[in-house]
Amino acid sequence: MGNHRLLLAAALCALALLAILLASDDDGSSAGGSSTLTVQGTTDVRDAGLLEEVILPGFAAAYPQYELKYIAVGTGEAIANAEAGQADALLTHAPTQERAFVEAGYSLEPHGLRVFDSDYVLAGPLDDPAGVLGGAPHDAARAFELIAAAGEAGEANFVSRGDNSGTNTQEKLIWGLTGVELNEDGEPGPAGGGETAEWYRRAGLGQAETVQLAQQCPFPGGGCYEMTDRGTFERLAGDGVVEELKVVSQRNEAGARGGADLLVNRFSAYVVNPAKVPEVNVEGARAFLAFLISPRFQARLTRFPDTESPAFFPVGSGP
Amino acid sequence: MEFLWDGLREAVELLAGGDAEILRILEVTLEVAVFSTLLALAFGLPAGLALGLGRFHGRGAGFVAVNAGLGLPPVVVGLFVALLLFRGAPLGGLELIYTVEGIVLAQALLSFPIVAAFTATAVQAVPGALFEQARGLGASRAQLWLLALREARVGVLAAAIAALGSALSEVGAVVLVGGNVFGQTQTLASAVLAEVAAGEYGTAIALGIILLGLILVLTALLTLLQQRGRARPGWGAS
């Protein structure tokens, strides 16, 4: 028995010593930061599988000297992190937020590099209580007004990402084109305050999670509508995860409010300005941008995940 | 229900196939759990001994602090650690942001109060007469502390088990400090979060099942160690 206890005590001391040794050892191995390339980018790219299947292996093959760290967060958080010096490059999809980023001098170039597009769709319940599919299949602003009217009547809800993401930013831009009363945050609600309309639900979740929330629709009146990325929606529908929602409005008409580009989801990349934040890996960031617009990568986009319904479109080809 | 079966099947396939991604996630998970627990033990055991047995000014406040630390919100700790580790921040020079080492640091901060509080309580329960006797026999302070740890080993190992469990299941601090970078700083728990965010419920369940299995195996090993030599008569035995 005595031996036992001694052994145990000795083992504990040894473990403690080992911990200190290993901890100092670890610090050494993380050095060599110059080859690390940190990109703050939108979750859509990760969630669609593009990051894992195309960007990571492709970039590693083309530029083996850099270790790419893609921090997948919402566009708002990505920009905030980049401004706090946590990025060498930025990959986002919210033109209005990006403009502020550029104007504040955080971008090395005076404009973003458009790298690819995808498009937004408006999804809703199969029975479409707001009648969007019949009333506004190619007019997002009109569709929003129909949903707002049905919401006021207690027959529908609108589920928003509510997280300052690119999708959320574009969604608010569309609300701004409607005749619906908006609060000071640009969301449907009484003007002048921060409150939102009863039927307008802010999720604070990622793209796919918000689609799931809209499908479950745990709100009085039911009938949840949601704006999401086409790639995400089609993948979830294809996997059988989403069966009770369908696309009700998409591909805005040129004559509709906001024009044909209203539902185009533009992804742009930026090299962070080393004059604004310390220790930017400018060369690595430039390599990342060059990779994104390389003919090889752009051609690969047309086959991801397949040629029939690609989730992203090469620059200029449009959905 | 179908999801669960598919998830279980996928878990077995991932493990049996020696999938490189899952191996990397397992590696990160184990690194975080083991190193953070060892660090927490290295600092938490002495702190717990001092709080449990020492007589010094501020001991009561220290006790309150470690007990409050049991409820430390991981996401808040993660936020502060991340902000401190950001480039250009006070600890930015360590280059630990978005690294496994950074996660270990944050998790060690979360595990430290667990170890300290459990250890302090356990050594307090050791009969004082034992120390009197040892002191009478000329034991040094270091020997007294070792004696206390030995006598309180069941409680001390409970501290290690709790710390390890917390490290295995943590996500808030892991994501904020580590960035949840695919193939680099994803743990099993944070990978589950990413898979759910992507709507990949099958893979999420598979990873969750693997994590539960890992927690069970590691906890079982420590429990064996904890309960060894405990073949004393229980309540029902004569």
Coordinates of C-alpha atoms in Angstrom, one line a residue:
Chain A
M1 CA 0.0 0.0 0.0
G2 CA 2.7 2.5 1.0
N3 CA 4.5 1.9 -2.3
H4 CA 1.3 2.5 -4.1
R5 CA 0.8 6.0 -2.7
L6 CA 4.4 7.0 -3.2
L7 CA 4.2 5.9 -6.8
L8 CA 1.0 7.9 -7.3
A9 CA 2.5 11.0 -5.7
A10 CA 5.7 10.6 -7.8
A11 CA 3.6 10.2 -10.9
L12 CA 1.6 13.4 -10.2
C13 CA 4.9 15.3 -9.7
A14 CA 6.3 13.9 -12.9
L15 CA 3.1 14.9 -14.8
A16 CA 3.4 18.4 -13.4
L17 CA 7.0 18.6 -14.5
L18 CA 6.2 17.2 -17.9
A19 CA 3.5 19.8 -18.4
I20 CA 5.9 22.6 -17.8
L21 CA 8.5 21.0 -20.2
L22 CA 5.9 20.4 -22.9
A23 CA 4.4 23.8 -22.6
S24 CA 7.7 25.5 -23.2
D25 CA 8.4 23.1 -26.0
D26 CA 5.2 23.9 -27.7
D27 CA 5.9 27.6 -27.7
G28 CA 9.0 27.0 -29.7
S29 CA 7.3 24.9 -32.4
S30 CA 4.8 27.6 -33.2
A31 CA 7.5 30.0 -34.4
G32 CA 8.1 30.7 -38.1
G33 CA 5.0 32.9 -38.4
S34 CA 6.0 34.5 -41.6
S35 CA 4.8 31.5 -43.7
T36 CA 1.5 31.5 -41.9
L37 CA -1.3 33.2 -43.9
T38 CA -4.4 34.1 -42.0
V39 CA -7.5 34.7 -43.9
Q40 CA -10.7 36.0 -42.2
G41 CA -13.5 34.9 -44.4
T42 CA -17.2 34.1 -44.8
T43 CA -18.6 30.9 -43.4
D44 CA -20.5 30.3 -46.7
V45 CA -17.3 29.2 -48.4
R46 CA -16.6 26.7 -45.6
D47 CA -20.2 25.5 -45.2
A48 CA -20.6 24.9 -48.9
G49 CA -17.5 22.6 -48.9
L50 CA -15.6 24.9 -51.3
L51 CA -12.9 25.6 -48.7
E52 CA -12.1 22.1 -47.8
E53 CA -12.5 20.5 -51.2
V54 CA -11.1 23.2 -53.5
I55 CA -9.4 26.1 -51.9
L56 CA -7.3 24.4 -49.3
P57 CA -5.8 21.6 -51.5
G58 CA -5.5 24.0 -54.5
F59 CA -3.8 26.7 -52.6
A60 CA -1.4 24.3 -50.9
A61 CA -0.5 22.8 -54.3
A62 CA 0.1 26.2 -55.9
Y63 CA 1.8 27.9 -53.0
P64 CA 3.3 25.3 -50.7
Q65 CA 5.4 27.9 -48.9
Y66 CA 2.3 29.2 -47.0
E67 CA 0.3 27.6 -44.3
L68 CA -3.2 28.9 -44.9
K69 CA -5.4 29.5 -41.9
Y70 CA -9.0 30.2 -42.9
I71 CA -11.0 31.6 -40.0
A72 CA -14.6 31.1 -41.0
V73 CA -16.8 33.7 -39.4
G74 CA -19.7 36.0 -40.5
T75 CA -18.7 38.9 -42.8
G76 CA -19.2 41.5 -40.0
E77 CA -16.9 39.6 -37.6
A78 CA -14.4 38.9 -40.4
I79 CA -14.1 42.6 -41.1
A80 CA -13.9 43.5 -37.4
N81 CA -11.2 40.9 -36.9
A82 CA -9.2 42.2 -39.9
E83 CA -9.4 45.7 -38.5
A84 CA -8.1 44.4 -35.2
G85 CA -5.1 43.1 -37.1
Q86 CA -6.1 39.4 -37.2
A87 CA -5.9 38.9 -41.0
D88 CA -3.5 39.1 -43.9
A89 CA -6.4 38.8 -46.3
L90 CA -10.1 39.1 -46.2
L91 CA -12.8 37.2 -48.2
T92 CA -16.3 38.6 -47.7
H93 CA -19.6 39.3 -49.4
A94 CA -21.2 42.5 -48.1
P95 CA -20.3 45.4 -50.5
T96 CA -21.7 48.1 -48.1
Q97 CA -19.6 46.9 -45.1
E98 CA -16.6 46.4 -47.4
R99 CA -16.8 50.0 -48.6
A100 CA -16.4 51.2 -45.1
F101 CA -13.4 48.9 -44.6
V102 CA -11.8 50.3 -47.7
E103 CA -12.6 53.9 -46.8
A104 CA -11.1 53.5 -43.4
G105 CA -7.8 52.6 -45.1
Y106 CA -7.7 48.9 -44.1
S107 CA -7.4 47.6 -47.6
L108 CA -4.1 47.8 -49.4
E109 CA -5.8 48.5 -52.7
P110 CA -8.5 51.2 -53.1
H111 CA -11.0 48.5 -54.2
G112 CA -11.7 44.8 -53.6
L113 CA -10.9 42.1 -56.0
R114 CA -14.1 40.4 -57.1
V115 CA -13.3 36.7 -57.0
F116 CA -16.6 34.9 -57.5
D117 CA -20.4 35.2 -57.2
S118 CA -23.2 33.1 -56.0
D119 CA -26.8 34.1 -55.6
Y120 CA -29.4 34.5 -53.0
V121 CA -32.8 32.8 -53.0
L122 CA -35.9 33.4 -50.9
A123 CA -37.1 30.2 -49.4
G124 CA -40.5 29.6 -47.9
P125 CA -42.9 26.9 -46.7
L126 CA -44.4 24.5 -49.3
D127 CA -47.9 26.0 -48.9
D128 CA -46.5 29.6 -49.4
P129 CA -49.0 31.4 -47.2
A130 CA -47.8 34.9 -48.4
G131 CA -48.3 33.9 -52.0
V132 CA -44.7 34.9 -53.0
L133 CA -44.3 32.3 -55.8
G134 CA -47.4 33.5 -57.5
G135 CA -47.0 37.2 -56.8
A136 CA -43.3 37.9 -56.9
P137 CA -41.2 35.0 -58.2
H138 CA -38.5 37.4 -59.6
D139 CA -39.0 40.5 -57.5
A140 CA -37.4 40.2 -54.0
A141 CA -38.5 43.6 -52.8
R142 CA -42.1 42.8 -53.7
A143 CA -41.7 39.4 -52.1
F144 CA -40.6 41.0 -48.9
E145 CA -43.7 43.2 -48.9
L146 CA -45.9 40.2 -49.4
I147 CA -44.3 38.4 -46.5
A148 CA -44.6 41.6 -44.3
A149 CA -48.3 41.8 -45.1
A150 CA -48.8 38.1 -44.3
G151 CA -46.7 38.6 -41.1
E152 CA -48.9 41.5 -40.0
A153 CA -51.9 39.2 -40.5
G154 CA -50.3 36.6 -38.3
E155 CA -49.9 34.1 -41.1
A156 CA -46.2 34.2 -41.8
N157 CA -42.8 34.9 -40.2
F158 CA -39.5 36.1 -41.6
V159 CA -36.4 34.5 -40.2
S160 CA -33.3 36.7 -40.5
R161 CA -29.6 35.7 -39.9
G162 CA -29.6 38.8 -37.6
D163 CA -25.8 38.6 -37.3
N164 CA -24.3 41.3 -39.6
S165 CA -23.2 38.6 -42.0
G166 CA -23.1 39.3 -45.8
T167 CA -26.5 37.7 -46.2
N168 CA -28.0 39.7 -43.4
T169 CA -26.5 42.9 -44.9
Q170 CA -28.0 42.2 -48.3
E171 CA -31.3 41.3 -46.7
K172 CA -31.5 44.7 -45.0
L173 CA -30.6 46.4 -48.2
I174 CA -33.7 44.7 -49.8
W175 CA -35.9 45.8 -46.9
G176 CA -34.7 49.3 -47.6
L177 CA -36.2 49.1 -51.1
T178 CA -39.6 48.1 -49.8
G179 CA -42.4 50.3 -48.4
V180 CA -42.3 48.4 -45.1
E181 CA -41.7 50.5 -42.0
L182 CA -38.2 50.0 -40.7
N183 CA -36.5 50.6 -37.3
E184 CA -33.2 52.4 -36.9
D185 CA -31.3 49.2 -37.6
G186 CA -33.0 48.9 -41.0
E187 CA -35.1 46.0 -39.9
P188 CA -38.9 45.8 -40.1
G189 CA -40.3 47.4 -37.0
P190 CA -41.5 50.7 -35.5
A191 CA -39.4 53.6 -36.9
G192 CA -37.0 55.3 -34.5
G193 CA -36.4 52.4 -32.1
G194 CA -34.5 49.2 -32.0
E195 CA -37.6 47.0 -31.7
T196 CA -38.5 44.6 -34.5
A197 CA -41.9 43.6 -35.9
E198 CA -43.6 40.7 -34.2
W199 CA -43.2 38.5 -37.2
Y200 CA -39.5 39.4 -37.9
R201 CA -37.2 36.9 -36.1
R202 CA -33.5 37.4 -35.7
A203 CA -31.7 34.1 -35.4
G204 CA -28.0 34.9 -34.8
L205 CA -27.1 31.6 -36.5
G206 CA -25.1 30.5 -39.5
Q207 CA -26.5 30.0 -43.0
A208 CA -27.5 26.4 -42.8
E209 CA -28.7 26.6 -39.2
T210 CA -31.0 29.5 -40.1
V211 CA -32.5 27.4 -43.0
Q212 CA -33.1 24.7 -40.4
L213 CA -34.7 27.2 -38.0
A214 CA -37.0 28.4 -40.8
Q215 CA -38.0 24.8 -41.6
Q216 CA -38.8 24.0 -37.9
C217 CA -40.4 27.5 -37.6
P218 CA -41.2 27.5 -33.9
F219 CA -43.1 30.8 -34.1
P220 CA -46.8 31.6 -33.7
G221 CA -48.5 31.7 -37.0
G222 CA -45.8 29.5 -38.6
G223 CA -45.0 30.0 -42.3
C224 CA -41.4 30.9 -42.0
Y225 CA -39.6 32.6 -45.0
E226 CA -35.9 33.1 -45.2
M227 CA -33.3 34.5 -47.5
T228 CA -30.3 32.2 -48.0
D229 CA -27.5 31.3 -50.4
R230 CA -28.6 29.1 -53.3
G231 CA -25.6 26.7 -52.8
T232 CA -26.5 26.1 -49.2
F233 CA -30.2 25.6 -49.9
E234 CA -29.6 23.2 -52.7
R235 CA -27.1 21.2 -50.7
L236 CA -29.4 20.9 -47.7
A237 CA -32.4 20.0 -49.9
G238 CA -30.2 17.4 -51.8
D239 CA -29.2 15.9 -48.5
G240 CA -32.8 15.6 -47.4
V241 CA -32.1 17.9 -44.4
V242 CA -34.6 20.4 -45.8
E243 CA -37.8 19.0 -47.2
E244 CA -40.5 21.5 -46.0
L245 CA -39.1 24.6 -47.7
K246 CA -38.9 25.6 -51.4
V247 CA -37.5 28.5 -53.3
V248 CA -40.3 31.0 -53.8
S249 CA -38.4 34.0 -55.3
Q250 CA -35.1 34.1 -57.1
R251 CA -33.2 35.7 -60.1
N252 CA -34.5 39.2 -59.8
E253 CA -35.9 40.7 -63.0
A254 CA -34.1 43.7 -64.5
G255 CA -37.3 45.7 -64.3
A256 CA -37.9 44.9 -60.6
R257 CA -36.7 47.2 -57.8
G258 CA -33.0 46.8 -57.2
G259 CA -32.5 45.4 -60.7
A260 CA -31.1 42.1 -61.9
D261 CA -28.1 42.3 -59.5
L262 CA -30.2 42.5 -56.3
L263 CA -29.9 38.8 -55.5
V264 CA -26.3 38.4 -56.8
N265 CA -24.0 37.5 -53.9
R266 CA -20.7 39.1 -54.7
F267 CA -17.6 37.7 -53.0
S268 CA -14.6 40.0 -52.9
A269 CA -11.1 39.6 -51.5
Y270 CA -8.8 42.2 -49.9
V271 CA -5.1 42.4 -48.9
V272 CA -5.0 44.0 -45.5
N273 CA -3.0 47.3 -45.5
P274 CA 0.3 46.8 -43.5
A275 CA 0.3 50.6 -42.8
K276 CA -2.9 50.2 -40.7
V277 CA -2.2 47.0 -38.7
P278 CA 1.1 45.3 -37.7
E279 CA 2.7 42.3 -39.3
V280 CA 0.6 41.7 -42.4
N281 CA 1.9 38.9 -44.6
V282 CA 1.4 41.0 -47.8
E283 CA 3.1 38.5 -50.2
G284 CA 1.1 35.6 -48.8
A285 CA -2.2 37.6 -49.1
R286 CA -1.3 38.6 -52.7
A287 CA -0.7 34.9 -53.5
F288 CA -4.1 34.0 -52.0
L289 CA -5.9 36.6 -54.2
A290 CA -3.9 35.5 -57.3
F291 CA -4.9 32.0 -56.6
L292 CA -8.6 32.9 -56.4
I293 CA -8.7 34.6 -59.8
S294 CA -6.3 32.0 -61.4
P295 CA -7.9 30.4 -64.5
R296 CA -7.5 27.0 -63.0
F297 CA -9.5 27.9 -59.8
Q298 CA -12.1 29.9 -61.8
A299 CA -12.6 26.9 -64.1
R300 CA -12.9 24.6 -61.1
L301 CA -15.8 26.7 -59.8
T302 CA -18.0 25.7 -62.7
R303 CA -17.7 22.1 -61.6
F304 CA -18.3 22.6 -57.9
P305 CA -20.1 20.6 -56.6
D306 CA -21.3 19.6 -60.1
T307 CA -21.8 21.3 -63.4
E308 CA -25.5 21.3 -63.3
S309 CA -26.0 23.4 -60.2
P310 CA -22.7 25.1 -59.3
A311 CA -22.8 26.8 -55.9
F312 CA -20.5 29.6 -57.1
F313 CA -19.9 31.3 -60.4
P314 CA -16.7 32.6 -61.9
V315 CA -16.4 36.3 -62.1
G316 CA -18.6 37.9 -64.7
S317 CA -20.4 34.7 -65.8
G318 CA -23.4 35.4 -63.5
P319 CA -26.0 32.9 -62.3
Chain B
M1 CA -33.7 8.2 -35.5
E2 CA -32.4 7.5 -38.9
F3 CA -29.8 10.3 -38.4
L4 CA -28.5 8.5 -35.3
W5 CA -28.0 5.2 -37.1
D6 CA -26.3 6.9 -40.0
G7 CA -24.2 8.9 -37.6
L8 CA -23.1 5.7 -35.8
R9 CA -22.3 4.0 -39.1
E10 CA -20.3 7.0 -40.2
A11 CA -18.4 7.1 -36.9
V12 CA -17.3 3.5 -37.3
E13 CA -16.3 4.1 -40.9
L14 CA -14.3 7.2 -40.0
L15 CA -12.4 5.4 -37.3
A16 CA -12.0 2.1 -39.1
G17 CA -10.9 3.8 -42.3
G18 CA -8.2 5.8 -40.4
D19 CA -9.5 8.9 -42.1
A20 CA -6.6 11.5 -42.0
E21 CA -9.0 14.4 -41.1
I22 CA -10.5 12.6 -38.2
L23 CA -7.0 11.5 -36.9
R24 CA -5.9 15.2 -37.0
I25 CA -9.0 16.2 -35.1
L26 CA -8.4 13.5 -32.5
E27 CA -4.8 14.5 -32.2
V28 CA -5.7 18.2 -31.5
T29 CA -8.5 17.1 -29.1
L30 CA -6.0 14.9 -27.1
E31 CA -3.3 17.6 -27.2
V32 CA -5.7 20.2 -25.8
A33 CA -7.1 17.9 -23.2
V34 CA -3.9 16.4 -21.9
F35 CA -1.7 19.4 -22.0
S36 CA -4.3 21.8 -20.5
T37 CA -5.0 19.3 -17.7
L38 CA -1.3 18.8 -17.0
L39 CA -0.8 22.6 -16.9
A40 CA -3.9 23.0 -14.6
L41 CA -2.5 20.3 -12.3
A42 CA 1.0 21.9 -12.2
F43 CA -0.5 25.1 -11.0
G44 CA -3.7 24.0 -9.4
L45 CA -2.3 21.3 -7.0
P46 CA 0.1 23.7 -5.2
A47 CA -2.7 26.4 -5.2
G48 CA -5.2 23.9 -3.8
L49 CA -2.8 22.7 -1.1
A50 CA -2.1 26.3 -0.1
L51 CA -5.8 27.1 0.1
G52 CA -6.7 23.9 1.9
L53 CA -3.9 23.7 4.4
G54 CA -2.1 27.1 4.5
R55 CA -2.7 29.9 6.9
F56 CA -2.2 33.2 5.2
H57 CA -3.9 36.6 4.6
G58 CA -6.4 36.4 1.8
R59 CA -6.9 32.7 2.0
G60 CA -10.7 33.1 2.2
A61 CA -10.7 35.4 -0.8
G62 CA -8.6 32.9 -2.7
F63 CA -11.1 30.1 -1.8
V64 CA -14.0 32.3 -3.1
A65 CA -12.1 33.0 -6.2
V66 CA -11.4 29.4 -7.2
N67 CA -14.9 28.4 -6.3
A68 CA -16.3 31.2 -8.4
G69 CA -13.8 29.9 -11.1
L70 CA -15.8 26.7 -11.3
G71 CA -18.5 28.7 -13.0
L72 CA -16.1 30.6 -15.3
P73 CA -17.9 31.1 -18.6
P74 CA -15.6 29.5 -21.3
V75 CA -16.8 31.9 -24.0
V76 CA -15.8 34.9 -21.9
V77 CA -12.4 33.5 -21.0
G78 CA -12.0 32.7 -24.7
L79 CA -12.9 36.3 -25.6
F80 CA -10.3 37.8 -23.2
V81 CA -7.6 35.3 -24.1
A82 CA -8.2 35.9 -27.8
L83 CA -8.1 39.7 -27.4
L84 CA -4.9 39.4 -25.4
L85 CA -3.3 37.2 -28.0
F86 CA -4.3 39.3 -31.1
R87 CA -1.5 40.7 -33.1
G88 CA -0.3 43.9 -31.6
A89 CA -2.1 43.1 -28.3
P90 CA -0.1 42.7 -25.1
L91 CA 0.6 39.0 -25.6
G92 CA 0.5 39.1 -29.4
G93 CA 4.2 38.5 -29.6
L94 CA 3.7 34.9 -28.4
E95 CA 2.1 34.2 -31.7
L96 CA -0.5 31.9 -30.1
I97 CA -3.7 33.2 -31.6
Y98 CA -5.3 30.5 -33.8
T99 CA -2.9 27.8 -32.6
V100 CA -3.4 24.7 -30.6
E101 CA -1.0 26.1 -28.0
G102 CA -3.3 29.1 -27.6
I103 CA -6.3 26.8 -27.0
V104 CA -4.2 24.9 -24.4
L105 CA -3.5 28.1 -22.6
A106 CA -7.2 29.2 -22.5
Q107 CA -8.3 25.8 -21.5
A108 CA -5.7 25.6 -18.7
L109 CA -7.1 28.8 -17.3
L110 CA -10.5 27.2 -17.3
S111 CA -9.3 24.0 -15.7
F112 CA -7.1 25.7 -13.1
P113 CA -9.9 26.6 -10.7
I114 CA -11.4 23.2 -11.0
V115 CA -8.1 21.5 -9.9
A116 CA -7.5 24.1 -7.2
A117 CA -11.0 24.0 -5.7
F118 CA -11.3 20.2 -5.7
T119 CA -7.8 19.8 -4.3
A120 CA -8.3 22.4 -1.5
T121 CA -11.5 20.7 -0.4
A122 CA -10.0 17.2 -0.6
V123 CA -6.9 18.0 1.5
Q124 CA -9.0 19.9 4.0
A125 CA -10.8 16.6 4.8
V126 CA -7.5 14.9 5.7
P127 CA -7.5 14.5 9.6
G128 CA -5.3 17.1 11.2
A129 CA -3.9 14.6 13.7
L130 CA -2.1 12.9 10.8
F131 CA -0.1 16.1 10.1
E132 CA 0.6 16.5 13.9
Q133 CA 2.0 13.0 13.9
A134 CA 4.1 13.6 10.8
R135 CA 5.4 16.9 12.1
G136 CA 6.3 15.1 15.3
L137 CA 8.4 12.7 13.3
G138 CA 10.2 15.6 11.7
A139 CA 8.5 15.8 8.4
S140 CA 9.4 18.9 6.2
R141 CA 6.7 21.1 4.7
A142 CA 7.2 19.5 1.3
Q143 CA 6.7 16.1 2.9
L144 CA 3.6 17.2 4.7
W145 CA 2.1 18.4 1.4
L146 CA 3.0 15.2 -0.4
L147 CA 1.3 13.4 2.5
A148 CA -1.8 15.5 2.1
L149 CA -2.0 14.8 -1.6
R150 CA -1.5 11.1 -1.0
E151 CA -4.2 11.0 1.7
A152 CA -6.6 13.0 -0.5
R153 CA -5.8 11.3 -3.7
V154 CA -9.4 10.2 -4.4
G155 CA -10.4 13.9 -4.4
V156 CA -7.3 15.0 -6.3
L157 CA -8.0 12.5 -9.1
A158 CA -11.6 13.6 -9.1
A159 CA -10.1 17.1 -9.9
A160 CA -8.1 15.7 -12.7
I161 CA -11.1 13.8 -14.1
A162 CA -13.2 17.0 -14.0
A163 CA -10.5 19.1 -15.6
L164 CA -10.0 16.5 -18.4
G165 CA -13.7 16.3 -19.0
S166 CA -14.0 20.1 -19.2
A167 CA -11.2 20.2 -21.7
L168 CA -12.6 17.5 -23.9
S169 CA -16.1 19.1 -24.1
E170 CA -15.2 22.8 -24.3
V171 CA -16.1 24.7 -27.5
G172 CA -16.6 28.4 -26.7
A173 CA -13.0 29.2 -25.9
V174 CA -11.7 26.7 -28.4
V175 CA -13.5 28.5 -31.3
L176 CA -12.6 32.0 -30.2
V177 CA -8.9 31.4 -29.5
G178 CA -8.3 28.6 -32.0
G179 CA -10.5 30.0 -34.8
N180 CA -11.9 26.5 -35.5
V181 CA -9.5 26.2 -38.4
F182 CA -10.3 23.1 -40.5
G183 CA -7.5 20.5 -40.1
Q184 CA -5.5 22.7 -37.7
T185 CA -7.3 23.9 -34.6
Q186 CA -10.5 21.9 -34.7
T187 CA -11.2 19.7 -31.7
L188 CA -14.0 17.0 -31.8
A189 CA -16.3 19.3 -29.9
S190 CA -15.7 22.4 -32.1
A191 CA -15.8 20.3 -35.3
V192 CA -19.3 19.2 -34.2
L193 CA -20.2 22.9 -34.1
A194 CA -18.8 23.5 -37.6
E195 CA -20.6 20.5 -39.0
V196 CA -23.9 21.6 -37.5
A197 CA -23.4 25.1 -38.9
A198 CA -22.9 23.5 -42.3
G199 CA -26.0 21.3 -41.9
E200 CA -24.0 18.1 -42.0
Y201 CA -25.9 16.4 -39.2
G202 CA -24.6 12.9 -40.0
T203 CA -21.0 13.9 -39.6
A204 CA -21.8 15.9 -36.6
I205 CA -23.4 12.9 -34.9
A206 CA -20.5 10.7 -35.9
L207 CA -18.0 13.1 -34.4
G208 CA -20.2 13.5 -31.3
I209 CA -20.2 9.7 -30.8
I210 CA -16.5 9.5 -31.1
L211 CA -16.1 12.3 -28.6
L212 CA -18.4 10.5 -26.1
G213 CA -16.4 7.3 -26.6
L214 CA -13.1 9.2 -25.9
I215 CA -14.5 10.8 -22.8
L216 CA -15.7 7.4 -21.5
V217 CA -12.3 5.7 -22.2
L218 CA -10.2 8.4 -20.6
T219 CA -12.5 8.8 -17.6
A220 CA -12.5 5.1 -17.1
L221 CA -8.7 5.0 -17.0
L222 CA -8.5 7.7 -14.5
T223 CA -11.3 6.2 -12.4
L224 CA -9.4 2.9 -12.3
L225 CA -6.4 4.8 -11.0
Q226 CA -8.6 6.7 -8.5
Q227 CA -10.3 3.6 -7.1
R228 CA -7.2 1.4 -6.9
G229 CA -6.5 0.3 -3.3
R230 CA -9.9 1.3 -2.2
A231 CA -10.9 -2.3 -1.3
R232 CA -12.0 -1.1 2.1
P233 CA -15.2 -2.4 3.7
G234 CA -18.1 -0.3 2.4
W235 CA -21.3 0.3 4.3
G236 CA -22.8 -3.0 3.5
A237 CA -19.7 -5.2 4.1
S238 CA -18.9 -6.7 7.5

